[in-house]
Coordinates of C-alpha atoms in Angstrom, one line a residue:
X1261 CA 31.1 -54.3 35.7
X1262 CA 31.9 -57.4 37.8
X1263 CA 35.1 -57.7 38.8
X1264 CA 35.3 -61.1 36.9
X1265 CA 35.2 -59.2 33.9
X1266 CA 37.7 -56.6 34.7
X1267 CA 40.2 -59.1 35.4
X1268 CA 39.4 -60.9 32.2
X1269 CA 40.3 -57.7 30.4
X1270 CA 43.5 -57.1 32.0
X1271 CA 44.7 -60.7 31.2
X1272 CA 43.4 -60.3 27.8
X1273 CA 45.4 -56.9 27.1
X1274 CA 48.1 -57.0 29.7
X1275 CA 47.2 -53.5 31.3
X1276 CA 47.9 -52.2 34.4
X1277 CA 44.5 -50.8 35.0
X1278 CA 42.5 -48.2 34.0
X1279 CA 42.1 -44.5 33.1
X1280 CA 39.6 -41.4 32.5
X1281 CA 41.9 -40.5 30.0
X1282 CA 41.9 -37.2 28.7
X1283 CA 38.1 -36.3 30.2
X1284 CA 39.2 -35.3 33.3
X1285 CA 42.2 -33.4 32.6
X1286 CA 44.0 -35.6 34.8
X1287 CA 47.7 -36.5 33.2
X1288 CA 51.0 -37.8 34.6
X1289 CA 52.4 -40.8 35.3
X1290 CA 48.8 -42.3 36.3
X1291 CA 47.6 -42.6 32.8
X1292 CA 50.9 -44.8 31.6
X1293 CA 53.1 -47.5 32.5
X1294 CA 56.9 -46.2 32.0
X1295 CA 58.5 -49.5 32.7
X1296 CA 57.1 -52.6 32.5
X1297 CA 53.1 -53.4 32.4
X1298 CA 52.8 -53.7 36.0
X1299 CA 49.9 -56.5 35.3
X1300 CA 51.8 -59.3 33.6
X1301 CA 49.4 -62.4 32.9
X1302 CA 49.9 -65.9 31.9
X1303 CA 47.9 -65.4 29.0
X1304 CA 45.4 -68.0 30.5
X1305 CA 42.4 -67.2 29.3
X1306 CA 38.9 -68.7 30.5
X1307 CA 36.9 -70.9 28.2
X1308 CA 34.6 -68.2 27.9
X1309 CA 36.7 -65.9 26.4
X1310 CA 38.6 -68.7 24.1
X1311 CA 34.6 -69.5 22.8
X1312 CA 34.4 -65.5 22.0
X1313 CA 37.6 -65.4 20.5
X1314 CA 36.9 -68.4 18.1
X1315 CA 37.4 -68.0 14.2
X1316 CA 34.7 -66.7 12.6
X1317 CA 32.6 -65.8 15.6
X1318 CA 31.7 -62.5 14.1
X1319 CA 30.8 -63.6 10.8
X1320 CA 27.3 -62.8 10.8
X1321 CA 24.7 -64.4 8.6
X1322 CA 21.4 -63.1 7.6
X1323 CA 18.2 -64.7 8.2
X1324 CA 16.4 -65.9 5.5
X1325 CA 13.0 -67.9 4.7
X1326 CA 12.6 -70.4 2.4
X1327 CA 9.6 -71.6 0.7
X1328 CA 9.8 -74.7 -1.8
X1329 CA 7.0 -75.8 -4.2
X1330 CA 7.8 -79.3 -5.7
X1331 CA 4.5 -81.0 -7.8
X1332 CA 4.4 -83.3 -10.7
X1333 CA 4.1 -82.0 -14.2
X1334 CA 5.4 -78.7 -13.2
X1335 CA 9.3 -77.3 -12.5
X1336 CA 10.6 -77.1 -9.3
X1337 CA 9.7 -73.3 -7.9
X1338 CA 11.3 -71.6 -4.9
X1339 CA 11.1 -68.8 -3.0
X1340 CA 13.6 -66.6 -0.4
X1341 CA 12.9 -63.5 1.7
X1342 CA 13.8 -61.5 4.8
X1343 CA 12.4 -59.3 7.3
X1344 CA 13.5 -56.5 5.3
X1345 CA 11.1 -56.8 2.1
X1346 CA 13.4 -58.3 -0.2
X1347 CA 12.3 -61.3 -2.2
X1348 CA 13.9 -63.6 -4.9
X1349 CA 12.0 -66.5 -6.6
X1350 CA 13.4 -69.4 -8.8
X1351 CA 12.0 -71.5 -11.6
X1352 CA 13.5 -74.9 -12.6
X1353 CA 13.6 -75.3 -16.6
X1354 CA 12.6 -79.3 -16.4
X1355 CA 9.1 -80.7 -15.1
X1356 CA 9.3 -82.8 -12.8
X1357 CA 8.0 -86.4 -13.7
X1358 CA 5.7 -89.0 -11.5
X1359 CA 7.2 -91.9 -9.0
X1360 CA 6.4 -95.0 -10.4
X1361 CA 6.5 -96.4 -7.2
X1362 CA 6.9 -94.8 -3.3
X1363 CA 6.6 -91.6 -2.2
X1364 CA 9.4 -88.6 -1.6
X1365 CA 10.9 -88.1 1.5
X1366 CA 9.5 -84.4 2.7
X1367 CA 12.7 -84.5 5.6
X1368 CA 14.9 -85.1 3.2
X1369 CA 14.1 -82.2 1.3
X1370 CA 14.1 -79.8 3.5
X1371 CA 17.5 -80.9 4.6
X1372 CA 18.9 -80.4 1.3
X1373 CA 17.7 -76.9 1.0
X1374 CA 18.5 -75.6 4.4
X1375 CA 22.7 -76.7 3.4
X1376 CA 23.4 -72.9 3.0
X1377 CA 26.8 -73.5 3.6
X1378 CA 29.4 -70.5 2.6
X1379 CA 26.5 -68.4 1.9
X1380 CA 26.0 -65.2 4.0
X1381 CA 22.7 -66.7 4.6
X1382 CA 21.1 -69.1 7.3
X1383 CA 17.3 -70.3 7.5
X1384 CA 15.8 -72.1 10.6
X1385 CA 13.3 -74.0 8.6
X1386 CA 12.0 -74.2 5.0
X1387 CA 8.4 -74.3 4.1
X1388 CA 7.6 -77.0 1.5
X1389 CA 4.7 -77.8 -0.6
X1390 CA 4.9 -80.9 -2.5
X1391 CA 2.9 -84.0 -4.2
X1392 CA 4.2 -86.8 -2.6
X1393 CA 4.1 -88.9 -6.0
X1394 CA 6.6 -86.6 -7.6
X1395 CA 10.1 -87.2 -8.4
X1396 CA 12.4 -85.2 -7.8
X1397 CA 16.7 -85.7 -7.6
X1398 CA 18.9 -84.2 -5.1
X1399 CA 21.0 -82.5 -8.2
X1400 CA 17.6 -80.7 -8.7
X1401 CA 17.1 -79.6 -5.2
X1402 CA 20.8 -78.5 -4.7
X1403 CA 20.6 -76.7 -8.3
X1404 CA 17.6 -75.0 -6.9
X1405 CA 19.3 -73.9 -3.8
X1406 CA 22.0 -72.5 -5.6
X1407 CA 20.4 -70.4 -8.2
X1408 CA 17.9 -69.0 -5.5
X1409 CA 20.8 -67.5 -3.2
X1410 CA 22.3 -66.1 -6.0
X1411 CA 18.9 -64.4 -7.3
X1412 CA 18.5 -62.9 -3.8
X1413 CA 22.0 -61.7 -3.2
X1414 CA 21.3 -59.7 -6.6
X1415 CA 18.6 -58.2 -4.9
X1416 CA 20.4 -57.4 -2.0
X1417 CA 22.9 -55.5 -4.1
X1418 CA 20.3 -53.9 -6.5
X1419 CA 20.7 -49.9 -5.8
X1420 CA 17.3 -48.1 -5.5
X1421 CA 16.5 -44.9 -7.4
X1422 CA 18.7 -42.4 -6.4
X1423 CA 18.2 -38.2 -7.1
X1424 CA 20.9 -36.9 -9.6
X1425 CA 22.4 -33.4 -9.3
X1426 CA 24.9 -32.0 -11.8
X1427 CA 28.2 -30.9 -10.5
X1428 CA 31.1 -28.7 -11.8
X1429 CA 33.9 -28.4 -9.8
X1430 CA 35.5 -25.0 -9.8
X1431 CA 38.7 -24.9 -11.1
X1432 CA 42.1 -25.6 -9.1
X1433 CA 44.4 -22.9 -9.0
X1434 CA 47.4 -24.5 -10.9
X1435 CA 51.4 -23.2 -11.5
X1436 CA 53.5 -23.9 -13.7
X1437 CA 57.2 -23.0 -12.6
X1438 CA 60.2 -24.7 -11.2
X1439 CA 59.7 -25.5 -7.4
X1440 CA 61.3 -24.0 -4.7
X1441 CA 62.5 -25.6 -1.4
X1442 CA 60.7 -24.7 1.5
X1443 CA 62.2 -25.3 5.2
X1444 CA 60.6 -26.5 8.0
X1445 CA 62.0 -25.9 11.7
X1446 CA 61.8 -27.1 15.3
X1447 CA 64.8 -25.4 17.0
X1448 CA 66.2 -21.4 16.2
X1449 CA 69.6 -23.0 15.9
X1450 CA 68.3 -24.4 12.2
X1451 CA 67.2 -20.7 11.2
X1452 CA 70.5 -19.6 10.2
X1453 CA 71.5 -22.7 8.3
X1454 CA 68.5 -22.6 6.1
X1455 CA 69.0 -18.6 5.6
X1456 CA 72.5 -19.1 4.2
X1457 CA 71.3 -21.9 2.2
X1458 CA 69.0 -20.0 0.2
X1459 CA 65.9 -20.9 1.7
X1460 CA 63.3 -18.0 1.1
X1461 CA 60.2 -19.4 2.8
X1462 CA 60.6 -21.1 6.3
X1463 CA 57.8 -22.6 8.7
X1464 CA 58.7 -21.9 12.1
X1465 CA 57.2 -22.6 15.8
X1466 CA 54.8 -19.9 17.3
X1467 CA 57.1 -19.4 20.3
X1468 CA 59.6 -18.3 18.1
X1469 CA 57.9 -16.7 15.4
X1470 CA 58.3 -13.0 16.0
X1471 CA 62.3 -13.3 16.8
X1472 CA 63.0 -15.0 13.5
X1473 CA 60.9 -12.9 11.7
X1474 CA 62.3 -9.6 12.9
X1475 CA 65.9 -10.8 12.3
X1476 CA 65.3 -12.1 9.0
X1477 CA 63.0 -9.8 7.2
X1478 CA 63.7 -10.9 3.6
X1479 CA 62.3 -14.2 3.8
X1480 CA 59.2 -15.4 4.3
X1481 CA 58.9 -16.6 7.8
X1482 CA 55.0 -17.9 8.2
X1483 CA 54.2 -19.2 11.9
X1484 CA 53.7 -22.9 12.2
X1485 CA 50.8 -23.7 14.6
X1486 CA 50.8 -26.5 16.8
X1487 CA 48.7 -29.6 15.8
X1488 CA 47.1 -29.2 19.1
X1489 CA 46.0 -26.4 20.4
X1490 CA 44.0 -26.0 24.0
X1491 CA 43.6 -22.1 24.7
X1492 CA 41.5 -20.7 21.9
X1493 CA 43.2 -19.4 19.4
X1494 CA 46.2 -18.5 21.4
X1495 CA 48.6 -17.7 18.1
X1496 CA 46.7 -14.7 17.7
X1497 CA 48.9 -12.7 20.0
X1498 CA 51.5 -13.3 17.9
X1499 CA 49.9 -11.3 15.4
X1500 CA 51.1 -13.8 12.6
X1501 CA 50.4 -12.5 9.2
X1502 CA 51.3 -15.5 7.3
X1503 CA 50.4 -19.1 9.2
X1504 CA 50.7 -23.1 8.4
X1505 CA 47.2 -24.6 9.6
X1506 CA 47.2 -27.9 11.1
X1507 CA 43.5 -28.5 11.6
X1508 CA 40.7 -26.5 10.4
X1509 CA 39.8 -24.7 13.7
X1510 CA 43.0 -22.6 13.0
X1511 CA 42.3 -20.9 10.1
X1512 CA 42.2 -17.1 10.2
X1513 CA 40.5 -15.4 7.1
X1514 CA 41.9 -12.2 7.7
X1515 CA 45.5 -14.2 7.6
X1516 CA 47.2 -15.9 4.6
X1517 CA 46.9 -19.3 5.3
X1518 CA 49.2 -22.0 4.6
X1519 CA 47.7 -26.1 4.6
X1520 CA 49.8 -28.2 6.7
X1521 CA 49.7 -32.5 5.6
X1522 CA 47.8 -32.9 8.7
X1523 CA 44.8 -31.8 7.1
X1524 CA 45.0 -35.2 5.1
X1525 CA 44.3 -33.8 1.7
X1526 CA 44.0 -36.9 -0.6
X1527 CA 41.6 -35.4 -3.4
X1528 CA 40.4 -32.9 -5.3
X1529 CA 37.5 -32.1 -3.3
X1530 CA 39.2 -31.9 -0.6
X1531 CA 42.0 -30.1 -2.0
X1532 CA 39.3 -27.3 -3.6
X1533 CA 37.9 -27.0 0.6
X1534 CA 41.1 -25.4 1.1
X1535 CA 41.1 -23.5 -2.4
X1536 CA 41.4 -19.7 -1.1
X1537 CA 44.9 -20.9 1.2
X1538 CA 47.7 -19.8 -0.6
X1539 CA 49.6 -23.3 -0.7
X1540 CA 48.8 -26.8 0.7
X1541 CA 50.9 -29.8 1.6
X1542 CA 49.1 -33.0 0.6
X1543 CA 48.9 -35.9 2.8
X1544 CA 52.3 -37.9 3.0
X1545 CA 50.2 -41.1 2.7
X1546 CA 49.5 -40.5 -1.3
X1547 CA 52.1 -42.8 -3.7
X1548 CA 53.3 -41.0 -7.0
X1549 CA 50.4 -42.1 -8.8
X1550 CA 47.7 -40.6 -6.7
X1551 CA 49.5 -37.6 -6.5
X1552 CA 49.8 -37.1 -10.2
X1553 CA 46.1 -35.9 -10.4
X1554 CA 46.0 -33.4 -8.0
X1555 CA 50.3 -32.3 -6.9
X1556 CA 50.5 -29.4 -10.0
X1557 CA 50.7 -26.5 -8.0
X1558 CA 50.9 -27.8 -4.3
X1559 CA 53.5 -28.7 -1.9
X1560 CA 54.6 -32.2 -0.9
X1561 CA 57.2 -33.5 2.1
X1562 CA 60.6 -34.8 0.4
X1563 CA 62.5 -35.2 3.3
X1564 CA 61.6 -34.9 7.0
X1565 CA 60.8 -37.4 9.6
X1566 CA 56.6 -37.6 10.0
X1567 CA 55.1 -37.4 13.1
X1568 CA 53.9 -40.5 14.5
X1569 CA 51.6 -39.3 17.3
X1570 CA 50.6 -36.3 19.2
X1571 CA 50.4 -36.7 23.1
X1572 CA 49.2 -33.7 25.5
X1573 CA 50.6 -36.2 28.1
X1574 CA 54.1 -36.0 27.7
X1575 CA 55.8 -39.2 29.0
X1576 CA 59.0 -37.1 29.9
X1577 CA 57.2 -34.9 32.1
X1578 CA 55.3 -38.2 33.4
X1579 CA 58.4 -39.7 34.4
X1580 CA 59.7 -36.3 36.2
X1581 CA 62.4 -35.8 33.5
X1582 CA 61.3 -32.9 31.7
X1583 CA 63.9 -30.8 30.6
X1584 CA 61.7 -27.9 28.7
X1585 CA 63.2 -28.9 25.1
X1586 CA 66.5 -28.3 25.7
X1587 CA 67.7 -32.0 25.0
X1588 CA 66.3 -34.4 22.5
X1589 CA 65.1 -37.8 23.9
X1590 CA 63.5 -40.5 22.2
X1591 CA 61.7 -44.4 22.9
X1592 CA 63.4 -47.3 22.0
X1593 CA 61.4 -50.5 20.6
X1594 CA 62.0 -53.7 20.8
X1595 CA 63.9 -54.0 17.3
X1596 CA 66.3 -51.3 18.3
X1597 CA 65.0 -48.2 16.3
X1598 CA 64.8 -45.0 18.3
X1599 CA 61.7 -42.5 18.0
X1600 CA 62.8 -38.9 18.7
X1601 CA 60.3 -37.1 21.1
X1602 CA 60.0 -33.3 20.1
X1603 CA 58.7 -30.8 22.8
X1604 CA 56.2 -28.7 21.4
X1605 CA 54.4 -25.4 22.6
X1606 CA 52.1 -25.6 24.9
X1607 CA 54.0 -29.0 26.6
X1608 CA 52.7 -30.8 23.9
X1609 CA 54.9 -33.7 22.9
X1610 CA 55.0 -35.1 19.3
X1611 CA 56.6 -38.6 18.9
X1612 CA 58.6 -38.6 15.3
X1613 CA 59.4 -41.4 13.0
X1614 CA 62.9 -43.2 13.6
X1615 CA 63.8 -42.7 9.9
X1616 CA 63.6 -39.7 7.8
X1617 CA 62.4 -39.5 4.5
X1618 CA 64.5 -38.9 1.9
X1619 CA 64.0 -38.7 -2.2
X1620 CA 67.1 -35.8 -3.3
X1621 CA 68.3 -38.8 -5.4
X1622 CA 64.6 -39.0 -7.0
X1623 CA 63.8 -35.9 -6.8
X1624 CA 62.5 -35.8 -10.7
X1625 CA 59.9 -38.1 -9.6
X1626 CA 58.6 -35.5 -7.7
X1627 CA 59.0 -32.6 -9.6
X1628 CA 57.4 -34.2 -12.6
X1629 CA 54.4 -34.0 -10.7
X1630 CA 54.7 -29.9 -11.4
X1631 CA 54.6 -29.4 -7.8
X1632 CA 55.1 -25.6 -6.6
X1633 CA 57.0 -26.1 -3.5
X1634 CA 59.1 -29.4 -1.7
X1635 CA 59.3 -29.2 2.3
X1636 CA 62.1 -30.1 4.1
X1637 CA 61.5 -31.0 7.8
X1638 CA 64.2 -30.4 10.3
X1639 CA 63.6 -32.0 13.5
X1640 CA 66.5 -33.4 15.2
X1641 CA 69.1 -32.4 12.6
X1642 CA 71.9 -29.9 13.9
X1643 CA 72.9 -27.0 11.7
X1644 CA 75.3 -28.6 9.5
X1645 CA 73.1 -31.4 9.0
X1646 CA 70.5 -28.8 7.5
X1647 CA 72.9 -27.3 5.4
X1648 CA 74.2 -30.4 3.8
X1649 CA 70.4 -31.7 3.2
X1650 CA 69.6 -28.5 1.6
X1651 CA 72.6 -28.3 -0.7
X1652 CA 71.7 -32.0 -1.8
X1653 CA 68.2 -30.8 -2.9
X1654 CA 69.3 -28.0 -4.5
X1655 CA 71.7 -29.9 -6.8
X1656 CA 69.1 -32.3 -7.3
X1657 CA 66.9 -29.3 -9.0
X1658 CA 69.6 -28.1 -10.9
X1659 CA 70.0 -31.5 -12.4
X1660 CA 73.1 -33.1 -10.4
X1661 CA 73.0 -36.9 -9.5
X1662 CA 72.8 -37.3 -5.8
X1663 CA 73.4 -40.8 -4.6
X1664 CA 71.2 -42.1 -1.8
X1665 CA 72.3 -42.2 1.8
X1666 CA 73.9 -45.3 3.4
X1667 CA 71.1 -48.1 3.4
X1668 CA 68.5 -48.7 6.3
X1669 CA 69.0 -45.2 7.4
X1670 CA 66.0 -43.4 5.4
X1671 CA 62.8 -44.3 4.1
X1672 CA 61.0 -43.0 0.6
X1673 CA 57.7 -42.8 2.5
X1674 CA 54.6 -44.0 1.0
X1675 CA 55.5 -42.5 -2.8
X1676 CA 56.4 -45.9 -4.3
X1677 CA 54.1 -48.2 -1.9
X1678 CA 50.8 -45.7 -0.9
X1679 CA 48.6 -47.3 2.1
X1680 CA 46.8 -50.3 2.7

């Protein structure tokens, strides 16, 4: 790569250089700009860069070849083909007459045939076979070209013969009961409030799993595995009998598995793949309508800040401000929103949304899906906030009306809009 090309990239994308990423395990401040980009360009791009970025530069057309026959006492005939073996042929509806005087201009006809305009095709030249005394109008040529392009597009869209197989999906496990509240915690201090509020299932980080399980023998404690595990299956040393699986590499056939939303289960086929799990959490990117077909007997996230990014190169550690997770820091964006940074086992940093999903006041929209569990994710909430939120959801489950929080303090996630 030339120095000039590197400079063009730096100017275009306003970056302070290049790194080898995670390939060489070289983490630290060299991988990121902690304050402002050190290379701030004046946005003066070369003419070459501007030409590359011009409108429709990536709109690629398919090269085709055209052959046309114009003979008196016969209809106009046109053919189009490409280098991939596709072929289309058009025949006009009327016979061409003989000219009374003069002769037809071949160059004019070729020029009209090559005007492929907004079609996805281009041709460098057109073959023309014609009688000089045959009479053809521009409208006839244009009509032949348009119909020929349409026929060729249809030919490209044709689906060849395919083998068919019978497929009968296995029955998905279904339940028909009142959903339970399940809590996911990030800190040990949140456990007591969840237990006191009547939560019977808790997802806990693996670094506090043994302690929480020993102190709470009457509830179901499930080890929450980190989304990234660098040391192979290190969680096995915790002797967890129940695990929340974040990626397929964590599946253990000898352990009771629960599927996390990070498995991105969005349809019945992916749901069936994890049919041997005790329960799975469906993707938070699904809306109510999309959930309706697969939600029965499964779990959805009804409250909490969803993870936006998982980073092995922790920005706190890279800036020399690592506090081993003792304090919650955040990233502040240009719109004034704060995105908390959570320290996870293995020095993994997780960036979560600035606002939590909140559905207590619209809980019937979820319970009507016949789900088995509603997950409440607690990240930056203190013990009092945990108790308050659990209380609101318990009241909503019992049929009480719940007022929504203050405007702009929460989000509905994708429940009512989905993803685009």
